[in-house]
mmCIF file of C-alpha atoms and ligand atoms in Angstrom:
data_model
loop_
_atom_site.group_PDB
_atom_site.id
_atom_site.type_symbol
_atom_site.label_atom_id
_atom_site.label_comp_id
_atom_site.label_asym_id
_atom_site.label_seq_id
_atom_site.Cartn_x
_atom_site.Cartn_y
_atom_site.Cartn_z
ATOM 1 C CA MET A 1 -24.037 -32.219 -27.612
ATOM 2 C CA MET A 2 -21.332 -30.887 -25.270
ATOM 3 C CA ASN A 3 -18.853 -33.211 -26.975
ATOM 4 C CA ASN A 4 -19.752 -31.730 -30.350
ATOM 5 C CA ILE A 5 -19.281 -28.158 -29.141
ATOM 6 C CA PHE A 6 -15.998 -29.152 -27.555
ATOM 7 C CA SER A 7 -14.659 -30.718 -30.740
ATOM 8 C CA VAL A 8 -15.728 -27.681 -32.824
ATOM 9 C CA LEU A 9 -13.884 -25.418 -30.373
ATOM 10 C CA VAL A 10 -10.733 -27.556 -30.565
ATOM 11 C CA MET A 11 -10.902 -27.453 -34.375
ATOM 12 C CA LEU A 12 -11.286 -23.652 -34.388
ATOM 13 C CA ILE A 13 -8.335 -23.153 -32.039
ATOM 14 C CA PHE A 14 -6.259 -25.584 -34.117
ATOM 15 C CA ALA A 15 -7.206 -23.808 -37.379
ATOM 16 C CA GLY A 16 -6.303 -20.438 -35.833
ATOM 17 C CA SER A 17 -2.891 -21.572 -34.678
ATOM 18 C CA LEU A 18 -2.271 -23.241 -38.066
ATOM 19 C CA GLN A 19 -3.068 -19.921 -39.817
ATOM 20 C CA ALA A 20 -0.729 -18.076 -37.441
ATOM 21 C CA GLN A 21 2.014 -20.593 -38.212
ATOM 22 C CA GLN A 22 1.536 -20.140 -41.959
ATOM 23 C CA MET A 23 1.787 -16.341 -41.821
ATOM 24 C CA LYS A 24 5.143 -14.596 -41.918
ATOM 25 C CA PRO A 25 5.931 -11.920 -39.312
ATOM 26 C CA GLU A 26 6.254 -9.368 -42.173
ATOM 27 C CA GLU A 27 2.607 -9.895 -43.154
ATOM 28 C CA THR A 28 1.384 -8.016 -40.094
ATOM 29 C CA GLU A 29 3.939 -5.181 -40.303
ATOM 30 C CA ASP A 30 2.500 -1.808 -41.373
ATOM 31 C CA TRP A 31 4.881 0.454 -43.327
ATOM 32 C CA SER A 32 2.183 2.667 -44.859
ATOM 33 C CA ARG A 33 2.778 5.846 -42.844
ATOM 34 C CA GLN A 34 6.012 6.908 -41.205
ATOM 35 C CA PRO A 35 5.234 9.081 -38.151
ATOM 36 C CA PRO A 36 6.922 12.496 -38.515
ATOM 37 C CA VAL A 37 9.661 13.091 -35.961
ATOM 38 C CA VAL A 38 8.673 15.471 -33.160
ATOM 39 C CA ARG A 39 11.160 16.556 -30.546
ATOM 40 C CA PRO A 40 9.380 16.491 -27.195
ATOM 41 C CA GLY A 41 9.896 19.597 -25.076
ATOM 42 C CA ASN A 42 11.659 19.555 -21.751
ATOM 43 C CA PRO A 43 9.174 19.649 -18.874
ATOM 44 C CA GLY A 44 7.133 22.834 -19.280
ATOM 45 C CA GLU A 45 8.328 23.366 -22.867
ATOM 46 C CA PRO A 46 6.257 22.805 -26.014
ATOM 47 C CA PRO A 47 7.150 20.032 -28.483
ATOM 48 C CA SER A 48 8.964 21.021 -31.676
ATOM 49 C CA ASP A 49 5.894 21.055 -33.922
ATOM 50 C CA ALA A 50 3.656 23.090 -31.598
ATOM 51 C CA ILE A 51 2.127 26.406 -32.652
ATOM 52 C CA ILE A 52 2.889 28.885 -29.881
ATOM 53 C CA LEU A 53 -0.155 30.906 -28.853
ATOM 54 C CA TYR A 54 1.240 32.597 -25.750
ATOM 55 C CA ARG A 55 4.654 32.279 -24.121
ATOM 56 C CA LYS A 56 5.759 35.917 -23.761
ATOM 57 C CA ALA A 57 4.479 39.493 -24.115
ATOM 58 C CA GLY A 58 5.112 39.642 -27.874
ATOM 59 C CA ASP A 59 2.792 36.682 -28.386
ATOM 60 C CA ALA A 60 -0.180 38.999 -27.879
ATOM 61 C CA VAL A 61 -0.028 39.385 -31.688
ATOM 62 C CA ASN A 62 -1.523 35.888 -31.892
ATOM 63 C CA TRP A 63 -4.728 37.172 -30.245
ATOM 64 C CA VAL A 64 -7.455 39.680 -30.950
ATOM 65 C CA HIS A 65 -10.349 41.049 -28.952
ATOM 66 C CA GLU A 66 -13.592 39.184 -29.685
ATOM 67 C CA ASN A 67 -14.637 42.220 -31.768
ATOM 68 C CA LEU A 68 -11.404 41.887 -33.782
ATOM 69 C CA GLU A 69 -9.849 44.965 -32.124
ATOM 70 C CA SER A 70 -6.509 44.649 -30.333
ATOM 71 C CA ILE A 71 -6.711 42.895 -26.990
ATOM 72 C CA LYS A 72 -7.343 44.836 -23.816
ATOM 73 C CA TRP A 73 -6.095 42.215 -21.373
ATOM 74 C CA THR A 74 -2.778 42.581 -19.541
ATOM 75 C CA ALA A 75 -0.212 40.869 -21.751
ATOM 76 C CA ASP A 76 3.253 40.573 -20.205
ATOM 77 C CA SER A 77 4.912 37.317 -19.234
ATOM 78 C CA VAL A 78 1.384 36.062 -18.654
ATOM 79 C CA LEU A 79 -1.989 36.976 -20.084
ATOM 80 C CA THR A 80 -4.534 38.270 -17.555
ATOM 81 C CA VAL A 81 -8.219 38.997 -18.005
ATOM 82 C CA GLN A 82 -9.004 42.700 -17.679
ATOM 83 C CA PRO A 83 -12.521 42.341 -16.298
ATOM 84 C CA LYS A 84 -15.364 43.734 -18.395
ATOM 85 C CA THR A 85 -13.181 44.406 -21.457
ATOM 86 C CA GLY A 86 -14.445 41.319 -23.328
ATOM 87 C CA GLY A 87 -13.056 37.964 -24.350
ATOM 88 C CA ILE A 88 -10.169 37.315 -26.706
ATOM 89 C CA LYS A 89 -9.590 34.826 -29.497
ATOM 90 C CA THR A 90 -6.738 33.514 -31.598
ATOM 91 C CA VAL A 91 -5.953 35.045 -34.977
ATOM 92 C CA ARG A 92 -5.570 31.556 -36.426
ATOM 93 C CA SER A 93 -8.325 28.998 -36.647
ATOM 94 C CA PHE A 94 -8.157 25.403 -35.465
ATOM 95 C CA GLY A 95 -10.187 22.210 -35.755
ATOM 96 C CA ASP A 96 -8.901 18.885 -34.411
ATOM 97 C CA CYS A 97 -6.105 19.718 -31.997
ATOM 98 C CA GLN A 98 -4.001 18.998 -28.963
ATOM 99 C CA LEU A 99 -3.970 22.024 -26.661
ATOM 100 C CA HIS A 100 -1.820 22.824 -23.638
ATOM 101 C CA ILE A 101 -2.793 25.801 -21.496
ATOM 102 C CA GLU A 102 -1.842 26.903 -18.000
ATOM 103 C CA TRP A 103 -4.045 29.102 -15.846
ATOM 104 C CA ARG A 104 -4.080 30.663 -12.409
ATOM 105 C CA THR A 105 -6.916 32.004 -10.310
ATOM 106 C CA PRO A 106 -6.253 34.944 -7.941
ATOM 107 C CA THR A 107 -4.608 34.152 -4.584
ATOM 108 C CA GLU A 108 -7.130 36.390 -2.879
ATOM 109 C CA VAL A 109 -10.368 34.430 -2.914
ATOM 110 C CA LYS A 110 -13.406 36.515 -3.820
ATOM 111 C CA GLY A 111 -16.966 35.459 -4.486
ATOM 112 C CA SER A 112 -18.411 31.978 -4.500
ATOM 113 C CA GLY A 113 -19.808 29.403 -6.907
ATOM 114 C CA GLN A 114 -19.681 30.574 -10.515
ATOM 115 C CA GLY A 115 -18.535 34.011 -9.317
ATOM 116 C CA ARG A 116 -15.157 32.789 -8.047
ATOM 117 C CA ALA A 117 -12.440 33.211 -10.681
ATOM 118 C CA ASN A 118 -14.574 32.195 -13.611
ATOM 119 C CA SER A 119 -13.136 32.099 -17.115
ATOM 120 C CA GLY A 120 -13.240 29.510 -19.857
ATOM 121 C CA ILE A 121 -11.481 28.013 -22.818
ATOM 122 C CA PHE A 122 -13.748 27.786 -25.840
ATOM 123 C CA LEU A 123 -12.595 25.274 -28.450
ATOM 124 C CA MET A 124 -13.648 26.655 -31.820
ATOM 125 C CA GLY A 125 -15.102 29.577 -29.865
ATOM 126 C CA LYS A 126 -18.115 27.371 -29.064
ATOM 127 C CA TYR A 127 -17.296 24.492 -26.755
ATOM 128 C CA GLU A 128 -16.372 25.633 -23.238
ATOM 129 C CA LEU A 129 -13.928 23.852 -20.989
ATOM 130 C CA GLN A 130 -14.662 25.627 -17.715
ATOM 131 C CA VAL A 131 -12.018 27.557 -15.780
ATOM 132 C CA LEU A 132 -13.034 28.246 -12.192
ATOM 133 C CA ASP A 133 -11.546 28.235 -8.710
ATOM 134 C CA SER A 134 -13.006 24.883 -7.664
ATOM 135 C CA TYR A 135 -10.792 24.461 -4.622
ATOM 136 C CA ASN A 136 -13.306 24.260 -1.763
ATOM 137 C CA ASN A 137 -15.896 26.033 -3.880
ATOM 138 C CA GLU A 138 -19.057 24.126 -4.650
ATOM 139 C CA THR A 139 -21.236 24.900 -7.628
ATOM 140 C CA TYR A 140 -23.306 22.735 -9.965
ATOM 141 C CA TYR A 141 -20.916 19.906 -10.904
ATOM 142 C CA ASN A 142 -21.266 20.339 -14.643
ATOM 143 C CA GLY A 143 -20.118 23.918 -14.115
ATOM 144 C CA GLN A 144 -17.024 23.392 -11.941
ATOM 145 C CA ALA A 145 -13.416 23.574 -13.163
ATOM 146 C CA GLY A 146 -12.781 20.933 -15.823
ATOM 147 C CA SER A 147 -16.417 20.551 -16.733
ATOM 148 C CA ILE A 148 -17.560 20.768 -20.311
ATOM 149 C CA TYR A 149 -19.936 23.512 -19.361
ATOM 150 C CA LYS A 150 -23.404 22.122 -18.569
ATOM 151 C CA GLN A 151 -22.650 18.917 -20.488
ATOM 152 C CA HIS A 152 -20.040 16.836 -18.648
ATOM 153 C CA ILE A 153 -19.037 16.698 -14.992
ATOM 154 C CA PRO A 154 -15.273 16.095 -14.590
ATOM 155 C CA LEU A 155 -14.382 12.556 -13.436
ATOM 156 C CA VAL A 156 -12.560 13.990 -10.407
ATOM 157 C CA ASN A 157 -11.778 17.411 -8.965
ATOM 158 C CA ALA A 158 -8.029 17.851 -9.569
ATOM 159 C CA SER A 159 -8.041 21.556 -8.702
ATOM 160 C CA GLY A 160 -4.970 23.259 -7.293
ATOM 161 C CA LYS A 161 -5.155 26.003 -4.694
ATOM 162 C CA PRO A 162 -5.976 29.617 -5.572
ATOM 163 C CA GLY A 163 -2.823 31.363 -6.815
ATOM 164 C CA GLU A 164 -1.198 28.132 -8.044
ATOM 165 C CA TRP A 165 -0.550 27.558 -11.720
ATOM 166 C CA GLN A 166 -2.685 24.743 -13.117
ATOM 167 C CA SER A 167 -2.718 23.052 -16.493
ATOM 168 C CA TYR A 168 -5.144 21.594 -18.960
ATOM 169 C CA ASP A 169 -4.033 19.197 -21.676
ATOM 170 C CA VAL A 170 -6.797 18.749 -24.176
ATOM 171 C CA ILE A 171 -7.441 16.513 -27.155
ATOM 172 C CA PHE A 172 -10.301 17.840 -29.207
ATOM 173 C CA THR A 173 -12.043 16.360 -32.227
ATOM 174 C CA ALA A 174 -14.147 18.876 -34.137
ATOM 175 C CA PRO A 175 -17.668 17.965 -35.233
ATOM 176 C CA ARG A 176 -18.295 17.086 -38.876
ATOM 177 C CA PHE A 177 -21.285 18.260 -40.881
ATOM 178 C CA ASN A 178 -22.689 17.073 -44.201
ATOM 179 C CA PRO A 179 -23.503 19.519 -47.039
ATOM 180 C CA GLU A 180 -27.073 19.668 -45.736
ATOM 181 C CA GLY A 181 -25.741 21.041 -42.474
ATOM 182 C CA GLN A 182 -26.563 17.973 -40.375
ATOM 183 C CA VAL A 183 -24.022 16.735 -37.875
ATOM 184 C CA VAL A 184 -22.539 13.435 -39.068
ATOM 185 C CA SER A 185 -19.972 13.137 -36.293
ATOM 186 C CA PRO A 186 -20.177 15.100 -33.032
ATOM 187 C CA ALA A 187 -17.284 16.782 -31.233
ATOM 188 C CA TYR A 188 -15.282 14.766 -28.695
ATOM 189 C CA ILE A 189 -12.961 15.963 -25.964
ATOM 190 C CA THR A 190 -10.420 14.442 -23.615
ATOM 191 C CA VAL A 191 -8.948 16.575 -20.829
ATOM 192 C CA PHE A 192 -6.177 16.168 -18.277
ATOM 193 C CA HIS A 193 -6.243 18.659 -15.377
ATOM 194 C CA ASN A 194 -2.855 18.998 -13.698
ATOM 195 C CA GLY A 195 -1.948 15.663 -15.329
ATOM 196 C CA VAL A 196 -5.072 13.875 -14.083
ATOM 197 C CA LEU A 197 -7.635 12.525 -16.549
ATOM 198 C CA ILE A 198 -10.912 14.372 -15.972
ATOM 199 C CA GLN A 199 -12.762 14.001 -19.314
ATOM 200 C CA ASN A 200 -12.317 10.734 -21.197
ATOM 201 C CA HIS A 201 -13.316 11.142 -24.845
ATOM 202 C CA VAL A 202 -16.725 12.571 -23.998
ATOM 203 C CA ARG A 203 -19.210 13.461 -26.723
ATOM 204 C CA LEU A 204 -20.471 17.027 -26.970
ATOM 205 C CA THR A 205 -24.147 17.433 -27.728
ATOM 206 C CA GLY A 206 -23.637 20.883 -29.273
ATOM 207 C CA PRO A 207 -22.107 24.240 -28.387
ATOM 208 C CA THR A 208 -22.068 24.758 -24.612
ATOM 209 C CA GLN A 209 -24.849 27.045 -23.418
ATOM 210 C CA TYR A 210 -25.733 28.907 -20.238
ATOM 211 C CA ILE A 211 -29.446 28.405 -20.829
ATOM 212 C CA GLY A 212 -31.222 25.626 -22.681
ATOM 213 C CA ILE A 213 -30.415 22.384 -24.466
ATOM 214 C CA PRO A 214 -27.405 22.496 -26.844
ATOM 215 C CA VAL A 215 -28.098 22.029 -30.546
ATOM 216 C CA TYR A 216 -25.497 21.685 -33.299
ATOM 217 C CA LYS A 217 -25.521 24.188 -36.122
ATOM 218 C CA ALA A 218 -23.152 23.633 -39.045
ATOM 219 C CA HIS A 219 -19.973 25.698 -38.840
ATOM 220 C CA ALA A 220 -16.528 25.915 -40.417
ATOM 221 C CA ASP A 221 -13.973 23.081 -40.097
ATOM 222 C CA LYS A 222 -11.644 25.459 -38.276
ATOM 223 C CA LEU A 223 -12.449 28.381 -35.970
ATOM 224 C CA PRO A 224 -10.492 30.521 -33.490
ATOM 225 C CA LEU A 225 -9.922 29.357 -29.925
ATOM 226 C CA SER A 226 -11.285 31.877 -27.431
ATOM 227 C CA LEU A 227 -10.793 32.757 -23.772
ATOM 228 C CA GLN A 228 -13.622 34.128 -21.653
ATOM 229 C CA ASP A 229 -13.866 37.375 -19.731
ATOM 230 C CA HIS A 230 -16.308 36.480 -16.961
ATOM 231 C CA GLY A 231 -15.344 39.525 -14.898
ATOM 232 C CA ASN A 232 -12.552 37.879 -12.885
ATOM 233 C CA PRO A 233 -8.765 38.477 -13.272
ATOM 234 C CA VAL A 234 -7.725 34.933 -14.224
ATOM 235 C CA SER A 235 -4.248 34.550 -15.786
ATOM 236 C CA PHE A 236 -2.996 32.287 -18.573
ATOM 237 C CA ARG A 237 0.470 31.285 -19.760
ATOM 238 C CA ASN A 238 2.346 28.693 -21.798
ATOM 239 C CA ILE A 239 -0.415 28.190 -24.346
ATOM 240 C CA TRP A 240 0.451 25.999 -27.308
ATOM 241 C CA ILE A 241 -1.479 23.909 -29.776
ATOM 242 C CA ARG A 242 -0.793 21.112 -32.260
ATOM 243 C CA GLU A 243 -3.088 20.604 -35.200
ATOM 244 C CA LEU A 244 -4.135 16.979 -35.623
HETATM 245 MG MG1 MG B 301 -16.660 30.115 -17.698
#
């Protein structure tokens, strides 16, 4: 019995190597799609094909108040939440994307838990990547910085100190819906926090919610990206996006 299995295995390996010998190297070359050339940015600079969302004061034109009025946040070299004025969103809409965004919580530490420098980055205006001062600040783990709010705890806490600039690099895949409005493919997200992997292609179960279990509802293929006013003066800069 063992002998038989052994001889079958030898035959399979022999057949495989014979096939490999018969193939030409060209037969496994793929020339179907030439990747477009992108010039990578210098450190801190966006790549050549990025859509700039905020790099300087004039870039405020890329944003509107959540009620479509002009934004009420401070918009100079950086963008800063003006507490209680409401969130902001991009003029353009996006689906699958690569996003780079830098953020800074106030140097002066105020409040605790969810009340300490809370903001958020909402992909498609619906799926929140939490912004919070999570440096020595405990809260529920699926609500700390780098969490997909109330859905995914970050793999590690890569938070910088209050007052330091931090970065998120995000790869987001939008959900797909069929004509009946059912989700056929959920949203996925990968996030690096200050260069450290904190969300590894995690599946979203629906729009992130403060209360209750998330449920998908069909929506457009592309929607604006939004930033949250949670009542704390969090700043943002160097925001760019690449459509995928
Ligand atoms: Mg938030």
